[in-house]
Coordinates of C-alpha atoms and ligand atoms in Angstrom, one line a residue:
X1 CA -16.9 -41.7 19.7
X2 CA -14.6 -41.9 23.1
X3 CA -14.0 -38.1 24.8
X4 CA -10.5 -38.7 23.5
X5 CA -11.4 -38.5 19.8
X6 CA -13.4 -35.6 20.0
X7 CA -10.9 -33.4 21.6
X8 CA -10.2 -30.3 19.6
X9 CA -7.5 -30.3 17.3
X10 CA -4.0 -29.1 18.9
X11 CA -3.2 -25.5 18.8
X12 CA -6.7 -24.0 18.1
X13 CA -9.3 -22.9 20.8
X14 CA -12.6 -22.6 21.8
X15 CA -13.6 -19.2 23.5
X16 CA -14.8 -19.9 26.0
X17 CA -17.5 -17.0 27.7
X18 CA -15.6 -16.6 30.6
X19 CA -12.3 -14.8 28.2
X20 CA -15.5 -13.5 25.6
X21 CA -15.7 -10.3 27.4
X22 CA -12.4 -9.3 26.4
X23 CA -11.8 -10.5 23.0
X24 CA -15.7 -8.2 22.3
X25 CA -13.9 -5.6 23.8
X26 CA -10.9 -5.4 22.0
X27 CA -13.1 -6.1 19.0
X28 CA -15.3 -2.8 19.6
X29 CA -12.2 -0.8 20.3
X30 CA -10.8 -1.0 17.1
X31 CA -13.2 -1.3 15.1
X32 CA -14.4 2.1 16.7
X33 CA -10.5 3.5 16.4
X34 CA -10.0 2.0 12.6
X35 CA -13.2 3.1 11.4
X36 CA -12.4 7.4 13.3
X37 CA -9.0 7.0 11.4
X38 CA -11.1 6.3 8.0
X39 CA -10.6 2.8 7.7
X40 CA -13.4 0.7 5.8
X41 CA -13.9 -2.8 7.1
X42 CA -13.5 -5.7 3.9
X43 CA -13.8 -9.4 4.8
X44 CA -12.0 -11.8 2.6
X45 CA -12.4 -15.7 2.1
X46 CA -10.7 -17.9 4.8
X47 CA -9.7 -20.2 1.9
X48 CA -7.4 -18.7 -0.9
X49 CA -5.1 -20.3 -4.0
X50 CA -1.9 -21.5 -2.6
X51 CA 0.1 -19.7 -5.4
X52 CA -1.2 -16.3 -3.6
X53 CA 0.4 -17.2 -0.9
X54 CA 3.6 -18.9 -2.0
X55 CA 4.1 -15.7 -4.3
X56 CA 3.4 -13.0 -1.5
X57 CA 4.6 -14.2 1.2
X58 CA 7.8 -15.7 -0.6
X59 CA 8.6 -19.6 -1.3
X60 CA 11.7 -19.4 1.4
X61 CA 9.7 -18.7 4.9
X62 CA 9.1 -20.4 7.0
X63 CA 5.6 -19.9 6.9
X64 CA 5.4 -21.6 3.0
X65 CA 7.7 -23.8 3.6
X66 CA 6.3 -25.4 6.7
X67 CA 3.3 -24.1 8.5
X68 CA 0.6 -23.5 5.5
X69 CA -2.6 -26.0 6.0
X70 CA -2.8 -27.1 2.4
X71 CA -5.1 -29.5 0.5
X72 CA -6.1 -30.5 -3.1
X73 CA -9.6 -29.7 -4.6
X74 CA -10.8 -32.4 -6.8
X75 CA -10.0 -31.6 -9.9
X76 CA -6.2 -30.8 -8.1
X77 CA -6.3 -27.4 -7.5
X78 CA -4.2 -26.9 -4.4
X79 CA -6.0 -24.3 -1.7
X80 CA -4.5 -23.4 1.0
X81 CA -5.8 -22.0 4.6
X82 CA -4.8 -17.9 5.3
X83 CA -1.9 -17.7 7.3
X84 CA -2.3 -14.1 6.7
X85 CA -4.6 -11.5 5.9
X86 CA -2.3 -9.8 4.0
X87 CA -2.1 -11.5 0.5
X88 CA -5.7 -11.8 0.4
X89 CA -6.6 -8.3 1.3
X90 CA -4.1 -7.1 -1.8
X91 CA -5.7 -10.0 -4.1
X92 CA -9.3 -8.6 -3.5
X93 CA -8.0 -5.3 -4.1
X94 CA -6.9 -6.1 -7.5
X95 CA -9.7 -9.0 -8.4
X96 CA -12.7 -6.4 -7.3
X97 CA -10.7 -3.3 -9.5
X98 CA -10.9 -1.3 -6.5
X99 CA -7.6 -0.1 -7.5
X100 CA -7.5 1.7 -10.7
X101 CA -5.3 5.1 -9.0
X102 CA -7.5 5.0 -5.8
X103 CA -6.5 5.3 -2.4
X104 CA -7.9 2.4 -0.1
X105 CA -8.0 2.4 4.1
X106 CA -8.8 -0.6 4.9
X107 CA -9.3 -3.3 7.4
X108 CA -10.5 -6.5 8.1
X109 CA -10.3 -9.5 11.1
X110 CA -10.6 -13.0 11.8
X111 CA -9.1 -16.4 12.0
X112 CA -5.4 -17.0 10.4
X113 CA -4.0 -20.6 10.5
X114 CA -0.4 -21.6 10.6
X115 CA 1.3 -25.4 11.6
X116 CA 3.5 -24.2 14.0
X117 CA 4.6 -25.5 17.2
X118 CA 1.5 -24.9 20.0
X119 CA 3.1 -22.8 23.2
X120 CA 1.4 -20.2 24.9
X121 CA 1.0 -17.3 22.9
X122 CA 1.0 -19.4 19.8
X123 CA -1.5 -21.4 18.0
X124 CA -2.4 -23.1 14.9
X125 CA -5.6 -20.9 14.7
X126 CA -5.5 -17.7 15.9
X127 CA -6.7 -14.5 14.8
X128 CA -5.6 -11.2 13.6
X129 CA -6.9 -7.3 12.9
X130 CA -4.8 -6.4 9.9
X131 CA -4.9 -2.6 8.7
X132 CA -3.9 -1.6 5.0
X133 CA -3.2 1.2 3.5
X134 CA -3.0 0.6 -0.5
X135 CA -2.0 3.8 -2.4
X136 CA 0.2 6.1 -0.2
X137 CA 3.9 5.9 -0.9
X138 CA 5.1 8.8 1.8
X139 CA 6.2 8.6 5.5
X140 CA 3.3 10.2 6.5
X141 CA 0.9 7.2 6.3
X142 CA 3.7 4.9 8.3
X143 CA 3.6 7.4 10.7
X144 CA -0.3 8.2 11.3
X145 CA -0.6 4.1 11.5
X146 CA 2.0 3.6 13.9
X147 CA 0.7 6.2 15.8
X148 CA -2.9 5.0 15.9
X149 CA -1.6 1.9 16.9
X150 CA 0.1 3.5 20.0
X151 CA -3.4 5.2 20.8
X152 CA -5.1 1.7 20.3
X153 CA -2.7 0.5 23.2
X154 CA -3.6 4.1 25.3
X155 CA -7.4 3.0 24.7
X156 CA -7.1 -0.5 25.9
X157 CA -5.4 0.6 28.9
X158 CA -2.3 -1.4 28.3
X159 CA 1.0 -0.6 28.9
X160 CA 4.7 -2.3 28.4
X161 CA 4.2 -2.1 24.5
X162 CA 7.4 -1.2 23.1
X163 CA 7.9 -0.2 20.0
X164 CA 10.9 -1.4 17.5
X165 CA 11.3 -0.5 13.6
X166 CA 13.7 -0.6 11.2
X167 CA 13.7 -0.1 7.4
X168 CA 14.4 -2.6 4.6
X169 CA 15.3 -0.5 1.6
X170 CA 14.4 -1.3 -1.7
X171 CA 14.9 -4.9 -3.3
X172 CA 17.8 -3.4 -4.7
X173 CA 19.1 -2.3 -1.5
X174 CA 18.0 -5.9 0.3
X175 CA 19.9 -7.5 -2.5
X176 CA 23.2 -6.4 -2.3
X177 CA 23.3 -6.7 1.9
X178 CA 21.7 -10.1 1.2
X179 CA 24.9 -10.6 -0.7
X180 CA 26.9 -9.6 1.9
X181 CA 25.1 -11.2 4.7
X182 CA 25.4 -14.6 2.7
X183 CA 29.5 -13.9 2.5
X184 CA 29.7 -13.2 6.0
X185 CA 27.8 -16.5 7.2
X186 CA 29.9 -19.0 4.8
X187 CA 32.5 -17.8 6.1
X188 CA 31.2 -18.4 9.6
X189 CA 29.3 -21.5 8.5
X190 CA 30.9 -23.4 10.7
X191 CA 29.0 -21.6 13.6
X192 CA 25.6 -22.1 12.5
X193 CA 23.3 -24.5 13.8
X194 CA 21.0 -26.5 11.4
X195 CA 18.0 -24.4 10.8
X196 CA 20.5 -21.3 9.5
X197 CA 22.7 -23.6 7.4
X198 CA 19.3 -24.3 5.8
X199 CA 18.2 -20.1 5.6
X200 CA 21.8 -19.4 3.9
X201 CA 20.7 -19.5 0.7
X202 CA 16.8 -19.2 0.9
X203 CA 16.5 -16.6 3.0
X204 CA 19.8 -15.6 5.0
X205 CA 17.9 -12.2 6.3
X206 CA 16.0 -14.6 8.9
X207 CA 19.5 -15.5 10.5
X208 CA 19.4 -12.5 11.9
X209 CA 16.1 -13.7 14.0
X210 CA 17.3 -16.5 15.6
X211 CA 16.3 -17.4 18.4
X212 CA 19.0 -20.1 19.7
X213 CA 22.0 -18.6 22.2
X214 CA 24.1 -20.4 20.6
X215 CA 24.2 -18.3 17.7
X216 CA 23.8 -14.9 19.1
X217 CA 27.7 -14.1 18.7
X218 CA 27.6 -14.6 14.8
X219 CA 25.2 -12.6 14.9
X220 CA 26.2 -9.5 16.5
X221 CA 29.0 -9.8 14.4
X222 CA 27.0 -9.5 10.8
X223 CA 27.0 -6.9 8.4
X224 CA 23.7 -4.5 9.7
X225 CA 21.3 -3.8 7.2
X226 CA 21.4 0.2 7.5
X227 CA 24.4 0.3 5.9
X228 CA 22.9 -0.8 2.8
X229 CA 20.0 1.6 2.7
X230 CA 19.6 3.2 -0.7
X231 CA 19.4 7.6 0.0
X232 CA 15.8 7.5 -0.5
X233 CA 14.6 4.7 1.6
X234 CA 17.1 6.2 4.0
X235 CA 15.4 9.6 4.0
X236 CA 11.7 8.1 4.1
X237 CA 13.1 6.0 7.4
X238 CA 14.7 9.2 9.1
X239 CA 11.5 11.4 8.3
X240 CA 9.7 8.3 10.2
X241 CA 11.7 8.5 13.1
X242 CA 12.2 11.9 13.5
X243 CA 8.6 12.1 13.1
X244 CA 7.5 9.7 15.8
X245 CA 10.1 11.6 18.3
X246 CA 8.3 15.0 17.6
X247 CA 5.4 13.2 18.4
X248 CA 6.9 11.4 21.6
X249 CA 6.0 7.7 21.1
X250 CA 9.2 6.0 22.0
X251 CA 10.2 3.9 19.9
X252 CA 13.9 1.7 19.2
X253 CA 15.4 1.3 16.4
X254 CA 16.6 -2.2 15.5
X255 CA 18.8 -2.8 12.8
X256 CA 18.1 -6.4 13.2
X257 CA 14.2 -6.7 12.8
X258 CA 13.7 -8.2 9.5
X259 CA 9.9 -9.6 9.7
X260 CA 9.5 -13.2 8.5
X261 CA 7.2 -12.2 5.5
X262 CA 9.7 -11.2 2.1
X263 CA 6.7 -8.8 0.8
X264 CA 8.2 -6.1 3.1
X265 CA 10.3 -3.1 1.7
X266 CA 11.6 0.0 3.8
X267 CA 9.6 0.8 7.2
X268 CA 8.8 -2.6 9.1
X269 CA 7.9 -2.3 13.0
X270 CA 6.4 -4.9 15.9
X271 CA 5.5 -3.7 19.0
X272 CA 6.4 -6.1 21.6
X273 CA 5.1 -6.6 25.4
X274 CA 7.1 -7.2 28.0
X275 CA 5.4 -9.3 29.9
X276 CA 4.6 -12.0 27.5
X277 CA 7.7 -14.5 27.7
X278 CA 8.8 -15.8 24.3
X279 CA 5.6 -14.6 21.5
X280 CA 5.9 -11.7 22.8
X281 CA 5.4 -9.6 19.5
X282 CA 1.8 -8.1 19.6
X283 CA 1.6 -6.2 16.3
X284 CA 3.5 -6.0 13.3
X285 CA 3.7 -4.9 10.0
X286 CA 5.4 -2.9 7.7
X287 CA 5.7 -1.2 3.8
X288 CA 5.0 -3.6 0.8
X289 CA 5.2 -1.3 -1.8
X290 CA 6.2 -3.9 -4.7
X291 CA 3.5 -6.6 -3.8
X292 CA 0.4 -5.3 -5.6
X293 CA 2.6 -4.7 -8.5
X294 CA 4.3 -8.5 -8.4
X295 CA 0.8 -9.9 -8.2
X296 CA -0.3 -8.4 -11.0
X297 CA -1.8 -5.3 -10.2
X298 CA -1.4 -2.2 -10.6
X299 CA 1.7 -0.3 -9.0
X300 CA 0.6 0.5 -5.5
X301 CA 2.8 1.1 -2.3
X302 CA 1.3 -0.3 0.2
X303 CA 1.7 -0.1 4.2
X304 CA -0.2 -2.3 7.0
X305 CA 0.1 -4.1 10.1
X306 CA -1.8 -7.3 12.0
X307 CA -2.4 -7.6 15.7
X308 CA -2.6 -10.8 17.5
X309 CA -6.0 -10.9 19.1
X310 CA -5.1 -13.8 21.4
X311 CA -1.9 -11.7 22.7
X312 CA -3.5 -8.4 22.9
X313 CA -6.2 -10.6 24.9
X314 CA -3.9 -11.9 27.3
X315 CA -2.2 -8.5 28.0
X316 CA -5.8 -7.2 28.7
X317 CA -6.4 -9.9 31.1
X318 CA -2.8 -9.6 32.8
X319 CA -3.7 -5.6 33.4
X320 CA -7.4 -6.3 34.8
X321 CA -8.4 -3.8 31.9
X322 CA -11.8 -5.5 30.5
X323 CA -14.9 -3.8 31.6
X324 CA -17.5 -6.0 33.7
X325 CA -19.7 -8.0 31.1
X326 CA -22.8 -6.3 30.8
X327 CA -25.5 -9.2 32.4
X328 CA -28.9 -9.1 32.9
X329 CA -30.9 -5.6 34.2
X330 CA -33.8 -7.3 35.8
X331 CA -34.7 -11.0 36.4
X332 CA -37.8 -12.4 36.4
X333 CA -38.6 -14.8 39.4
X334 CA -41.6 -16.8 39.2
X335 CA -44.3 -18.6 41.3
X336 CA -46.4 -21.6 40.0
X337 CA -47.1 -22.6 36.7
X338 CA -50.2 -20.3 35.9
X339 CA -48.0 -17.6 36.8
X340 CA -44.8 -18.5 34.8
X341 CA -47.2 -19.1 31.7
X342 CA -48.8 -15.5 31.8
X343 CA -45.5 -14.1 32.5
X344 CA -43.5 -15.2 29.6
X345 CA -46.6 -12.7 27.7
X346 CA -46.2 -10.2 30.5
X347 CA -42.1 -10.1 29.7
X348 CA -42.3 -9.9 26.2
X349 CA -44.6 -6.8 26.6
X350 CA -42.0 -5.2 28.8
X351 CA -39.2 -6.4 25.8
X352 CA -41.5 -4.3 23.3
X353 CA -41.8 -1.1 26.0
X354 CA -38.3 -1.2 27.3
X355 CA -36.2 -2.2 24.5
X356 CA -32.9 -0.6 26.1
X357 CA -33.4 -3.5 29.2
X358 CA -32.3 -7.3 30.0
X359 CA -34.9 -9.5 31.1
X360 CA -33.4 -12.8 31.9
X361 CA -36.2 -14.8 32.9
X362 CA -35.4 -17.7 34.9
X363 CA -35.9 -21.2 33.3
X364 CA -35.6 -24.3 34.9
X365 CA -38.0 -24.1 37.4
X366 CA -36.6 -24.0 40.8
X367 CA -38.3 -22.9 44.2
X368 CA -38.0 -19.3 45.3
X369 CA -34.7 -19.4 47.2
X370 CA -32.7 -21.1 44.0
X371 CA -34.5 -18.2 41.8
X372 CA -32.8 -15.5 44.1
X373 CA -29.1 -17.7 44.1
X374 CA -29.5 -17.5 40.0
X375 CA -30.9 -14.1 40.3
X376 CA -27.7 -12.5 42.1
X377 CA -25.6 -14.6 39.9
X378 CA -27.0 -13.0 36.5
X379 CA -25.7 -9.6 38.0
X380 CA -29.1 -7.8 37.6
X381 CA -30.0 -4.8 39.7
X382 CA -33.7 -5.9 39.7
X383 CA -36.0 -8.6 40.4
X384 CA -39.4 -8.6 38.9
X385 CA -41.2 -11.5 41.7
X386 CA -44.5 -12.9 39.4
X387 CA -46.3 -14.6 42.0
X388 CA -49.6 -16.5 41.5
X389 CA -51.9 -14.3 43.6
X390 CA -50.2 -11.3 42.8
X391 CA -50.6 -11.7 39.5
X392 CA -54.3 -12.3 40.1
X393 CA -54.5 -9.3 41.7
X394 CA -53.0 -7.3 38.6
X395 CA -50.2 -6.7 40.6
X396 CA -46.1 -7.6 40.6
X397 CA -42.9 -7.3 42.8
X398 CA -40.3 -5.4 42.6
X399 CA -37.2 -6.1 44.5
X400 CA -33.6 -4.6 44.3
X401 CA -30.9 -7.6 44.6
X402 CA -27.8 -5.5 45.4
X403 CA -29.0 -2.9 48.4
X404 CA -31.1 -3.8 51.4
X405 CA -34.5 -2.6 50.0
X406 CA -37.9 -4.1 50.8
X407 CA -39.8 -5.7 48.3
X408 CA -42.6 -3.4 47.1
X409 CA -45.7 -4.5 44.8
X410 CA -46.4 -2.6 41.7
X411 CA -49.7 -3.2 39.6
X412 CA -48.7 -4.7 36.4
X413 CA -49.6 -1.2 34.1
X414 CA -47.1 0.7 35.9
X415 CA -44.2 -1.8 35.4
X416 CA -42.9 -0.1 32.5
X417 CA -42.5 3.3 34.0
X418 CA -41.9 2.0 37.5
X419 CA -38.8 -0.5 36.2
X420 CA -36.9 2.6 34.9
X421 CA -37.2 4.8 37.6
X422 CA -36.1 2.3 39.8
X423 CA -33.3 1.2 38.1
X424 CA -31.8 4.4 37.5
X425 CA -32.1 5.2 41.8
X426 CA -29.8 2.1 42.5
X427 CA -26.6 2.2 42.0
X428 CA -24.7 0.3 39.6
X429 CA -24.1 -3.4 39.8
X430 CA -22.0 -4.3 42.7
X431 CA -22.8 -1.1 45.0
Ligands
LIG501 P1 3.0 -11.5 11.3 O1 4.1 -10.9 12.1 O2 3.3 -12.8 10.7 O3 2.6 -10.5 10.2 O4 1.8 -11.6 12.3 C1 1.2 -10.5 12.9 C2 0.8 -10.8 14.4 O5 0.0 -12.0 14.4 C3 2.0 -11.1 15.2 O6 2.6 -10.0 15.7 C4 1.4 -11.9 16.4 O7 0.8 -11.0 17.3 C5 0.2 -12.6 15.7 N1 0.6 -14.0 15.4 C6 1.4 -14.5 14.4 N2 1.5 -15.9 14.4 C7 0.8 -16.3 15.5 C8 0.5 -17.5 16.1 N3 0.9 -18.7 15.6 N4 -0.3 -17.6 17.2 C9 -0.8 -16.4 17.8 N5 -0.5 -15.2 17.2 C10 0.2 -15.1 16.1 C11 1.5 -10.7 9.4 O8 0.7 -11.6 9.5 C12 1.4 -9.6 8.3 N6 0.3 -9.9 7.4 C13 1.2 -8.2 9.0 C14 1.0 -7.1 8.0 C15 -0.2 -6.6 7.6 N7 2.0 -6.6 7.3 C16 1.4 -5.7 6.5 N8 0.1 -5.7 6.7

C-alpha cells in the first residue's frame, strides 16, 4: 500500500499529543462542571437506525438530506452514523424506560459524523458534549443551562463567546409563520439563489440562515418569526431573557436564529466566537419539547445543547489557556547493563512506595549526555543517576535538572523518603 492510499479519510483527524493536552482539559472541565450541576454521564451507540434520525432530526435538513454516512446491513436494514447526539440520547431514554414521569440530567460525549464540506472548523468527524435535560417544561431549566454554559466559558478562561437566542413557538406557531415566510419568498422567488429555491417548500425557515450576500436583502425584508409567537411560548421566552439580564450574561436576541435541526420548539441559543472566521458557532442547542413524544415516548419537554470540542479546542489554543501537560517527576538515567537490569526492579519498587510520582525511565540506551538531553526534554524536576558502582555500593544519585544543584548520592533505602522531600524544595517545572 503507497503512503497515498493510506492517508486518512478527508475531514476526520487524528489527535495528535501535541493538541491532547487541551482536548483532556476541556474534557475534565466539564465533566467536573456537568456532573456539580447534577448531570449523570450516559454513553450511547455510535451507530443508530436511520429512521431515528430521519424522524428527529426532520427529512428536509440538510443534515438528512445530504451529510448522514449511511449503509445497509445485510439483511437491508439501513444504519446510519450519529450526526448528533441528540436523537440517540432521547431513544435510550425511552428504549431503557428511564422515563416513566422521571426527571433526567444528563450528558454524554464523543464522536458525531456528518458529509459536509471539510474547512477549518468543520469536519466529517468531529465531536461533541451534548447536555439534556428530559422532563422540565419551565424557563427555569433553559436558564440554569445557559448559564452553566457561560460559567463553562469563565472556567476555560475564554472569552469573545457571545451569546444569541431566540424562541420558536410551538408547531402551531412555526406553522403559520412558515406559511407566511413561504408567501413572502414566492413572491420574491425570483431573488433566490438555488439552494433556497430548493428550502421553499422543505424547509423555508433555513432561508433565513443563508449564508450567500447575495441574498441577505430578501432576507432582511422577511416576515420575523416573533411576530408569530403564541402568548405562552412568548411569556416562557421573556421570563428567559429577563432572567439572563438579572443575572448579567449578555446575551442578543436574534429573531433570525432558527437552528438547522426541526426537533426544536421555543428557546433555541448558539454561542458564537468571534474569532473563529466562518464555523464560528461553538455551542448550540435549544427546547424539544415534542420529540420524545413523536418518537414514541412518553410526553416529555425536553432542553439541551452540544459543544463543538474541536472549536472550543481551537479557542483554547488561540487564548494560551491549556495548562502545561503534566510530564515526567523524576527520570531515571542509567549506566551499564548490570545497572539498567537491577534498576527496572529498583523503579518499580519506588512505583509501589510513591504511587503519586512519574518515573520515566529512559529506554533506548544512549550514553550519559543523550540521557540528560531526553531527561530535560520529559520536563521532570528530578534525575534518579543508577550508575554501575554506585549501585554496588547500595547507593544512587540524585540530581535536580531545572536549578544549578550538585549531584548528591543517596543510598538506595532512603530513595523513597529522600525523592519527596526533594521534590517538594524545587520549584516547579520551568523555575
Ligand atoms: P448542532 O448545532 O448541529 O446541534 O451542533 C452543535 C455544535 O457542534 C455546533 O455548535 C458546532 O460547535 C459543532 N459542530 C456541528 N457540526 C460540526 C462539524 N461538521 N465540524 C465541527 N463541529 C461541528 C446539535 O447537534 C444538537 N444535537 C444540539 C442539541 C443538543 N440540541 C439539543 N440538545
Amino acid at each position: 500500500m503507497s503512503a497515498a492510499s493510506l492517508a486518512a479519510v478527508r475531514g476526520m483527524n487524528d489527535v495528535l499529543p501535541a493538541d491532547i493536552g487541551a482536548w483532556q482539559h476541556l474534557e475534565r472541565v466539564s465533566a467536573a462542571l456537568f456532573a456539580a450541576y447534577g448531570y449523570e454521564e450516559l454513553r450511547v451507540p455510535v451507530v443508530e437506525q436511520t429512521g431515528l434520525f430521519k424522524r428527529a432530526i426532520g427529512e428536509f435538513t440538510d443534515i438528512v438530506e445530504k451529510e448522514m454516512f449511511t449503509f445497509s446491513e445485510a439483511d437491508g436494514e439501513s444504519l446510519t452514523l450519529r450526526p448528533e447526539a441528540t436523537a440517540g440520547v432521547a431513544r435510550a431514554a425511552i428504549t431503557n424506560g428511564l422515563l416513566r414521569g422521571a426527571r433526567l440530567k444528563l450528558w454524554t460525549c464523543g464522536p458525531m459524523f456528518r458529509h459536509e464540506r471539510p474547512q477549518a472548523g468543520r469536519y466529517r468527524q468531529f465531536h461533541q458534549f451534548s447536555v439534556e435535560a428530559l422532563g422540565f417544561a419551565g424557563p427555569d431549566i433553559d436558564i440554569e443551562l445557559i448559564a452553566m454554559s457561560a460559567r463553562l466559558w469563565k472556567q476555560l478562561g475564554l472569552t469573545g463567546i457571545t451569546l444569541k437566542l431566540n424562541s420558536l413557538g410551538t408547531p402551531e406557531s412555526r406553522r403559520a409563520y412558515r406559511e407566511q415566510l413561504v408567501g413572502y419568498f414566492t413572491q420574491h422567488a425570483a431573488l433566490l439563489d438555488a439552494d433556497s429555491q430548493r428550502r421553499l417548500h422543505g424547509n423555508p425557515l433555513r432561508i433565513l440562515d443563508s449564508k450567500n450576500p447575495a441574498m441577505q436583502a430578501v432576507v432582511a425584508g422577511a416576515p420575523l418569526l416573533p411576530e408569530f409567537l403564541d402568548a405562552e411560548s412568548r411569556e416562557h421566552f421573556a421570563a428567559v431573557c429577563a432572567t439572563l439580564t438579572a443575572m448579567q450574561i449578555p446575551h442578543v436576541v436574534d429573531p433570525r436564529l432558527v437552528r438547522g435541526l426541526d426537533y426544536y420548539s421555543r428557546t433555541v441559543f448558539e454561542w458564537v466566537g468571534d474569532a473563529l472566521g466562518s464555523q464560528n458557532a461553538v455551542c448550540s442547542g435549544g427546547r424539544y419539547d415534542g420529540l420524545i413524544a413523536q418518537l414514541g415516548g412518553p410526553a416529555t419537554p425536553a432542553i439541551g445543547f452540544a459543544m463543538g470540542v474541536e472549536r472550543v479546542v481551537m479557542l483554547l489554543q488561540q487564548a494560551g489557556s491549556v495548562p502545561a501537560s503534566a510530564g515526567a517527576d523524576v527520570y531515571v538515567i542509567t549506566g551499564g547493563e548490570r545497572a539498567t537490569r537491577a534498576g527496572l526492579a529498583l523503579v518499580e519498587r519506588l512505583r509501589d512506595a510513591l504511587p503519586g510520582l512519574r518515573f520515566e525511565m529512559n529506554q533506548g540506551g544512549g550514553n550519559f549526555k543523550a540521557q540528560f538531553r531526553r531527561a530535560d526534554r520529559s520536563g521532570a524536576r528530578l534525575a534518579l543517576i543508577l550508575g554501575d558502582e554506585e549501585m554496588e555500593r547500595g547507593a544512587a544519585a540524585l540530581k535536580p535538572l531545572r536549578q544549578e544543584l550538585a549531584q548528591a548520592e543517596t543510598p538506595l533505602a532512603e530513595l523513597p523518603a529522600r525523592i519527596p522531600a526533594l521534590l517538594d524544595t524545587l520549584q516547579d517545572r520551568g523555575g
